[in-house]
Amino acid sequence: MHPSDTKPYINRTLQPAAMRRLAWTLALATALVPRQPTQQHTRRTVQRRANIFEQAADAASKFFEERARQDSLALAKFTEGLEKSRQNFLSDLRGIFDVKGASLDQTLEKLEDALLSADIGATTTDQILDDVKAVAQAQGDYTEQDVTAILRGRMAEALMKGGPSSLTSAAAGPTVILVLGANGMGKTTTIGKLARRLRAETGQKVLLAACDTFRAAAVEQLEEWAARAEVDIVVPDPGIESPAAAAYKACDVALQGDYDVVIVDTSGRLVNNRALTAELDKIRRTLEKKIPGAPHESLLVVDAAVGRNALDQARGWQQDVGVTGLAVTKLDGTARAGFVVSVVQDLGIPVKLVGVGETLDDLRDFEGERFVDALLDVNDADDLRERFARIAAERAAAPATISVAAPSTIPAPAARPAKKKSSKKKKAKKRR
């Protein structure tokens, strides 16, 4: 049976080859079990069934062992990729709690600076500060664990606002993934790595569509990635420069060849390039005409190095052409990975894929809680999750308006000299 006959979901819900083998073995074993045993079932038949069940149990054991190994490697790679951001952020946080005798106001000010410097964004930052104030009033004190639980809870909560982080699959026929982005963001590399993952890890039959006819050598680069990923590719016919024509041809090949996934490359462009944006809209109409519901995903590729500037890019793309998810590249090379939180919080667009290295295996599924735990270097997520749930419940049950005072165990804030104007301007710029 071809994978397209079962039409499983793309991404984490897709069954790898090992799981499919297990399913077939169990199905065969079940089929051989007699509904009403009779004397005709000899010892040889019984032994054959026992062997099949033993093989199924062995396949199940190997599958779960391999799945656990892959999950462990993925977590280690993801954690390693956030090393720069984690070091910077945790260094700022430790600097806050290492200060003895600091007042609540002083702590909150430093915490605000740390969050804005990490590009967490003003909305989530304000929520975190309000929670810490509420805990201080309710308990008369607060601990580093309280603040960590609030940080983890609020950031994970913000990352959920974008919706599911798994890739969407077509109900019938090939799934079409349209890939967008400016030049230099890592668009072609992301396509190649995604194609390789879908083929190698999920058994999907993948087709690449080279619809970037604008940039010199773009088709050749995609052909190289197709070879590395061991997938098929459709290139424009000689003399044909229309990206929509290339997309039309790719759809025909996908339908005739029974492909599961079509990944469409597009010309790199800035969102204010109206001519290329109109061209992209024509590609979308062509895809929808040939394959109902296409494109099923419109992924915008952004470079993590641009930080909060990615918010402006994503907002423009979302308004003009529609974006269903983000693929964040070079996350291992930035010290301000917190921008991911602000993009999802402000735009409601989920992050679906992240690049944390240079190899073919370094494109990972994005999981909000795993991202936050790696950023905060969390070891006991369950304890922090329970602590945040308790804090949130207490806040919900508290009066709507409260007067916040400094914790009794922390000295009240002393009169502070007026801040320098440059400091105010700098903080205002960060909050924007």
XYZ file of C-alpha atoms in Angstrom:
432
model
C 0.000 0.000 0.000
C 1.312 3.405 -0.926
C 1.465 6.003 1.874
C -1.028 8.177 0.037
C -3.692 5.462 0.405
C -3.835 6.014 4.167
C -3.312 9.793 3.887
C -1.841 10.363 7.369
C -1.176 13.868 8.673
C 2.124 15.525 7.905
C 4.510 16.225 10.775
C 4.445 14.603 14.224
C 1.242 12.667 13.520
C 2.721 10.850 10.530
C 3.706 7.256 11.199
C 7.327 6.363 10.341
C 8.226 3.220 8.441
C 8.782 1.239 11.640
C 5.266 1.991 12.842
C 3.744 0.959 9.536
C 5.611 -2.367 9.670
C 4.302 -2.901 13.184
C 0.740 -2.151 12.071
C 0.971 -4.660 9.207
C 2.406 -7.361 11.476
C -0.354 -6.896 14.039
C -3.008 -6.889 11.312
C -1.643 -10.145 9.883
C -1.488 -11.755 13.299
C -5.050 -10.719 14.068
C -6.280 -12.071 10.744
C -4.761 -15.476 11.509
C -6.459 -15.774 14.896
C -9.416 -18.149 14.504
C -12.745 -16.729 15.576
C -13.959 -20.165 16.675
C -11.024 -22.525 17.191
C -11.569 -26.058 15.899
C -9.597 -29.258 15.899
C -8.405 -28.382 12.409
C -6.038 -25.790 13.842
C -2.940 -27.870 14.277
C 0.006 -27.252 16.557
C 1.874 -25.936 13.528
C -0.757 -23.220 12.955
C -0.713 -22.215 16.589
C 3.077 -21.977 16.531
C 2.981 -19.823 13.390
C 0.583 -17.398 15.086
C 2.772 -17.301 18.178
C 5.804 -16.423 16.031
C 3.920 -13.595 14.350
C 2.847 -12.124 17.678
C 6.413 -12.401 18.920
C 7.613 -10.497 15.847
C 4.948 -7.852 16.446
C 6.033 -7.431 20.062
C 9.661 -7.151 18.990
C 8.740 -4.565 16.318
C 6.790 -2.565 18.894
C 9.697 -2.591 21.308
C 12.140 -1.448 18.636
C 9.764 1.260 17.462
C 9.316 2.799 20.892
C 13.033 2.556 21.644
C 13.855 4.331 18.369
C 11.162 6.942 18.976
C 12.566 7.657 22.458
C 16.076 7.904 21.013
C 14.968 10.334 18.303
C 13.049 12.468 20.808
C 16.085 12.618 23.076
C 18.359 13.634 20.211
C 15.860 16.235 19.007
C 15.619 17.770 22.486
C 19.404 17.815 22.857
C 19.831 19.458 19.455
C 17.100 21.975 20.167
C 18.588 22.846 23.558
C 22.027 23.190 22.027
C 20.665 25.474 19.314
C 19.349 27.922 21.904
C 22.650 28.137 23.773
C 23.396 31.778 22.938
C 19.923 33.023 23.786
C 19.791 30.948 26.959
C 23.149 32.167 28.249
C 22.255 35.823 27.716
C 18.767 35.563 29.173
C 19.710 33.477 32.210
C 22.670 35.734 32.902
C 20.305 38.715 33.099
C 17.881 36.811 35.325
C 20.597 35.648 37.721
C 21.806 39.225 37.966
C 18.340 40.154 39.238
C 18.080 37.506 41.943
C 21.688 37.696 43.057
C 21.089 41.214 44.360
C 20.277 41.050 48.072
C 17.783 43.424 49.617
C 16.383 44.712 46.326
C 12.897 46.172 46.455
C 10.023 44.873 44.380
C 10.138 47.923 42.129
C 13.845 47.468 41.508
C 13.364 43.794 40.732
C 10.516 44.504 38.342
C 12.480 47.167 36.512
C 15.428 44.834 35.963
C 13.113 42.017 34.951
C 11.439 44.295 32.411
C 14.817 45.231 30.945
C 15.804 41.555 30.678
C 12.566 40.596 28.934
C 12.663 43.445 26.447
C 16.335 42.834 25.723
C 15.453 39.220 24.876
C 12.805 40.498 22.416
C 9.974 38.838 24.366
C 7.681 41.749 23.456
C 5.694 44.330 25.413
C 2.434 42.369 25.733
C 3.934 39.261 27.334
C 6.331 41.375 29.379
C 3.440 43.347 30.915
C 1.590 40.128 31.766
C 4.661 38.711 33.499
C 5.244 41.873 35.533
C 1.585 42.003 36.592
C 1.740 38.375 37.745
C 4.851 38.988 39.826
C 3.189 42.015 41.454
C 0.095 39.937 42.272
C 2.182 37.179 43.855
C 4.073 39.741 45.921
C 0.827 41.159 47.309
C -0.905 37.837 47.876
C 2.043 36.133 49.597
C 3.923 39.089 51.011
C 6.973 37.640 49.294
C 7.999 35.908 46.068
C 10.732 33.460 45.143
C 12.889 32.870 42.125
C 10.801 29.742 41.456
C 7.643 31.862 41.391
C 9.135 34.184 38.794
C 10.468 31.272 36.712
C 7.048 29.608 36.784
C 5.416 32.842 35.635
C 7.991 33.302 32.856
C 7.488 29.759 31.640
C 3.704 29.860 31.900
C 3.187 33.195 30.180
C 5.606 32.504 27.321
C 4.141 29.040 26.697
C 0.654 30.571 26.816
C 1.629 33.219 24.252
C 3.059 30.584 21.900
C -0.235 28.693 21.939
C -2.175 31.686 20.602
C -1.017 31.055 17.071
C -2.861 27.740 16.874
C -1.531 24.236 16.099
C 2.154 24.060 15.245
C 1.843 20.920 13.114
C 1.753 21.188 9.340
C -1.656 20.904 7.710
C -2.447 17.961 5.450
C -4.899 17.811 2.571
C -7.969 15.667 3.144
C -7.494 14.154 -0.315
C -4.883 14.455 -3.044
C -1.433 15.966 -2.615
C -0.694 18.472 0.133
C 0.717 21.705 -1.293
C 3.148 23.786 0.779
C 3.897 27.263 -0.570
C 7.177 28.684 0.763
C 7.637 32.464 0.961
C 10.324 34.827 2.149
C 12.885 37.460 1.300
C 16.276 36.616 -0.180
C 18.862 35.444 2.322
C 16.391 34.085 4.877
C 17.250 30.431 4.186
C 14.208 29.609 2.068
C 15.839 27.131 -0.335
C 17.689 25.382 2.485
C 14.475 25.035 4.478
C 12.714 23.496 1.474
C 15.486 20.958 1.010
C 15.548 19.961 4.681
C 11.761 19.703 4.880
C 11.649 17.528 1.751
C 14.272 15.237 3.194
C 12.383 14.905 6.493
C 9.073 14.074 4.840
C 10.704 11.434 2.650
C 13.104 9.827 5.127
C 11.120 10.033 8.355
C 7.559 9.594 7.137
C 7.807 7.758 3.829
C 6.073 10.545 1.889
C 6.506 10.864 -1.844
C 7.692 14.455 -2.241
C 7.883 16.723 -5.300
C 9.648 20.085 -5.404
C 8.357 22.811 -7.731
C 10.993 25.321 -8.887
C 8.893 28.461 -9.315
C 11.638 30.985 -8.598
C 12.318 32.132 -12.141
C 13.439 35.591 -11.044
C 16.768 34.963 -9.305
C 19.710 33.652 -11.301
C 20.746 30.082 -10.380
C 17.700 29.596 -8.128
C 16.510 26.575 -10.115
C 19.979 25.001 -10.069
C 20.246 25.439 -6.296
C 16.892 23.789 -5.741
C 17.935 20.924 -8.029
C 20.984 20.386 -5.814
C 18.803 20.228 -2.717
C 16.417 17.814 -4.438
C 19.361 15.518 -5.126
C 20.561 15.755 -1.517
C 17.074 15.077 -0.176
C 16.532 12.311 -2.753
C 13.212 13.690 -3.975
C 11.854 14.613 -7.399
C 11.725 18.123 -8.825
C 9.833 19.917 -11.595
C 11.651 22.767 -13.334
C 10.245 25.341 -15.792
C 10.246 24.413 -19.452
C 13.009 26.038 -21.549
C 12.086 29.595 -22.419
C 9.220 29.716 -19.931
C 9.747 32.354 -17.266
C 6.256 32.454 -15.798
C 6.271 31.105 -12.197
C 2.547 30.352 -12.491
C 3.237 28.174 -15.555
C 5.870 26.268 -13.576
C 3.366 25.785 -10.737
C 0.754 24.528 -13.225
C 3.204 21.989 -14.608
C 4.169 20.820 -11.103
C 0.519 20.237 -10.200
C 0.025 18.086 -13.296
C 3.081 15.992 -12.431
C 1.973 15.658 -8.792
C -1.519 14.469 -9.714
C -0.315 12.047 -12.383
C 2.531 10.706 -10.245
C 0.477 10.168 -7.089
C 2.688 12.418 -4.961
C 1.840 13.056 -1.313
C 3.444 16.479 -0.910
C 4.332 19.308 -3.292
C 6.667 21.997 -1.945
C 6.595 25.160 -4.059
C 9.607 27.471 -4.079
C 8.933 31.137 -4.900
C 11.044 34.149 -5.754
C 12.633 35.853 -2.784
C 11.167 39.308 -2.412
C 10.539 42.135 -0.021
C 6.920 42.533 0.923
C 6.802 46.033 -0.636
C 7.680 44.673 -4.102
C 4.223 44.958 -5.620
C 5.061 43.322 -8.947
C 6.448 40.174 -7.346
C 3.598 40.092 -4.837
C 1.107 40.123 -7.725
C 3.067 37.286 -9.292
C 2.802 35.315 -6.058
C -0.951 35.842 -5.981
C -1.140 34.390 -9.492
C 0.762 31.306 -8.312
C -1.725 30.849 -5.477
C -4.689 31.053 -7.867
C -3.061 28.522 -10.184
C -2.455 26.069 -7.351
C -6.026 26.391 -6.101
C -7.421 25.883 -9.593
C -5.450 22.663 -10.117
C -5.678 21.226 -6.583
C -8.726 22.170 -4.457
C -7.768 23.802 -1.182
C -4.183 24.487 -2.252
C -1.962 25.812 -0.923
C -2.700 23.976 2.306
C 0.235 25.709 4.001
C 1.847 29.072 3.276
C 5.105 29.091 5.210
C 7.033 32.316 5.676
C 10.747 31.737 6.239
C 12.409 34.282 8.544
C 15.980 34.516 9.775
C 16.218 34.529 13.588
C 19.071 37.035 13.340
C 16.632 39.806 12.376
C 14.925 39.480 15.774
C 11.922 41.732 16.324
C 12.222 43.044 12.769
C 10.716 39.714 11.746
C 7.464 40.995 13.247
C 7.217 43.761 10.654
C 8.092 41.328 7.847
C 5.490 38.813 8.955
C 2.801 41.474 9.373
C 3.300 42.687 5.807
C 3.263 39.188 4.325
C 0.201 38.243 6.328
C -1.759 41.236 5.074
C -0.776 40.906 1.405
C -0.575 37.196 0.643
C -1.651 35.308 3.764
C 0.642 33.289 6.010
C -0.357 30.123 7.878
C 2.909 29.504 9.697
C 6.525 30.520 10.205
C 9.742 28.603 9.617
C 12.472 30.237 11.715
C 16.006 29.621 10.467
C 19.421 30.027 12.134
C 17.941 29.953 15.623
C 21.272 28.637 16.851
C 23.031 31.810 15.723
C 20.996 34.414 17.589
C 21.124 35.606 21.184
C 17.568 36.990 21.073
C 15.373 33.986 20.322
C 12.612 35.489 22.453
C 11.333 37.334 19.369
C 9.484 34.102 18.528
C 7.162 34.780 21.473
C 6.384 38.331 20.387
C 5.668 37.357 16.764
C 3.174 34.665 17.749
C 1.617 36.830 20.472
C 1.163 39.911 18.292
C 0.194 38.308 14.980
C -1.377 34.997 15.943
C 0.777 33.114 13.418
C 2.205 29.821 14.736
C 5.842 28.833 14.365
C 5.861 25.420 12.705
C 9.510 24.694 11.932
C 12.848 25.862 13.333
C 16.370 25.488 11.993
C 18.988 24.896 14.686
C 22.047 23.937 12.644
C 23.601 23.365 9.240
C 23.016 19.642 8.626
C 20.068 18.017 6.870
C 18.670 16.824 10.202
C 18.650 20.244 11.844
C 15.157 21.312 10.796
C 12.918 20.487 13.743
C 9.232 20.678 14.570
C 8.477 23.622 16.821
C 6.974 22.843 20.218
C 6.168 25.846 22.384
C 6.775 24.303 25.794
C 9.963 22.612 24.663
C 11.219 25.928 23.291
C 10.508 27.744 26.571
C 12.055 24.967 28.672
C 15.204 25.062 26.549
C 15.373 28.857 26.772
C 14.961 28.846 30.572
C 17.021 25.677 31.123
C 14.078 24.045 32.915
C 14.557 20.595 34.439
C 11.306 20.147 36.381
C 8.580 21.388 34.064
C 5.783 19.672 35.998
C 6.532 21.588 39.196
C 6.646 24.918 37.357
C 3.459 24.089 35.468
C 1.613 23.347 38.718
C 3.016 26.467 40.374
C 1.891 28.683 37.497
C -1.576 27.082 37.484
C -1.916 27.912 41.176
C -0.738 31.500 40.633
C -3.144 31.956 37.710
C -6.037 30.547 39.755
C -5.275 32.870 42.662
C -5.124 35.856 40.308
C -8.458 34.920 38.763
C -10.056 34.700 42.199
C -8.560 37.997 43.423
C -10.457 41.324 43.262
C -10.336 43.083 39.897
C -8.497 46.082 41.292
C -5.698 45.743 43.802
C -3.157 47.991 45.405
C 0.307 46.516 45.053
C 2.780 46.942 47.873
C 6.364 45.825 48.221
C 6.836 42.386 49.890
C 7.229 42.660 53.628
C 10.499 40.763 53.631
C 12.039 43.071 51.059
C 12.952 46.647 51.957
C 10.636 49.299 50.570
C 12.039 51.136 47.582
C 14.205 54.119 48.412
C 13.864 57.375 46.522
C 15.716 56.974 43.270
C 17.315 59.677 41.188
C 15.583 60.611 37.960
C 16.461 58.341 35.052
C 18.505 59.609 32.221
C 16.467 60.517 29.167
C 18.516 58.211 27.001
C 17.481 55.278 29.187
C 13.800 56.094 28.715
C 14.200 56.384 24.979
C 16.041 53.103 24.833
C 13.350 51.268 26.812
C 10.545 52.822 24.746
C 12.271 51.659 21.586
C 12.524 48.098 22.955
C 8.841 48.017 23.851
C 7.906 48.984 20.316
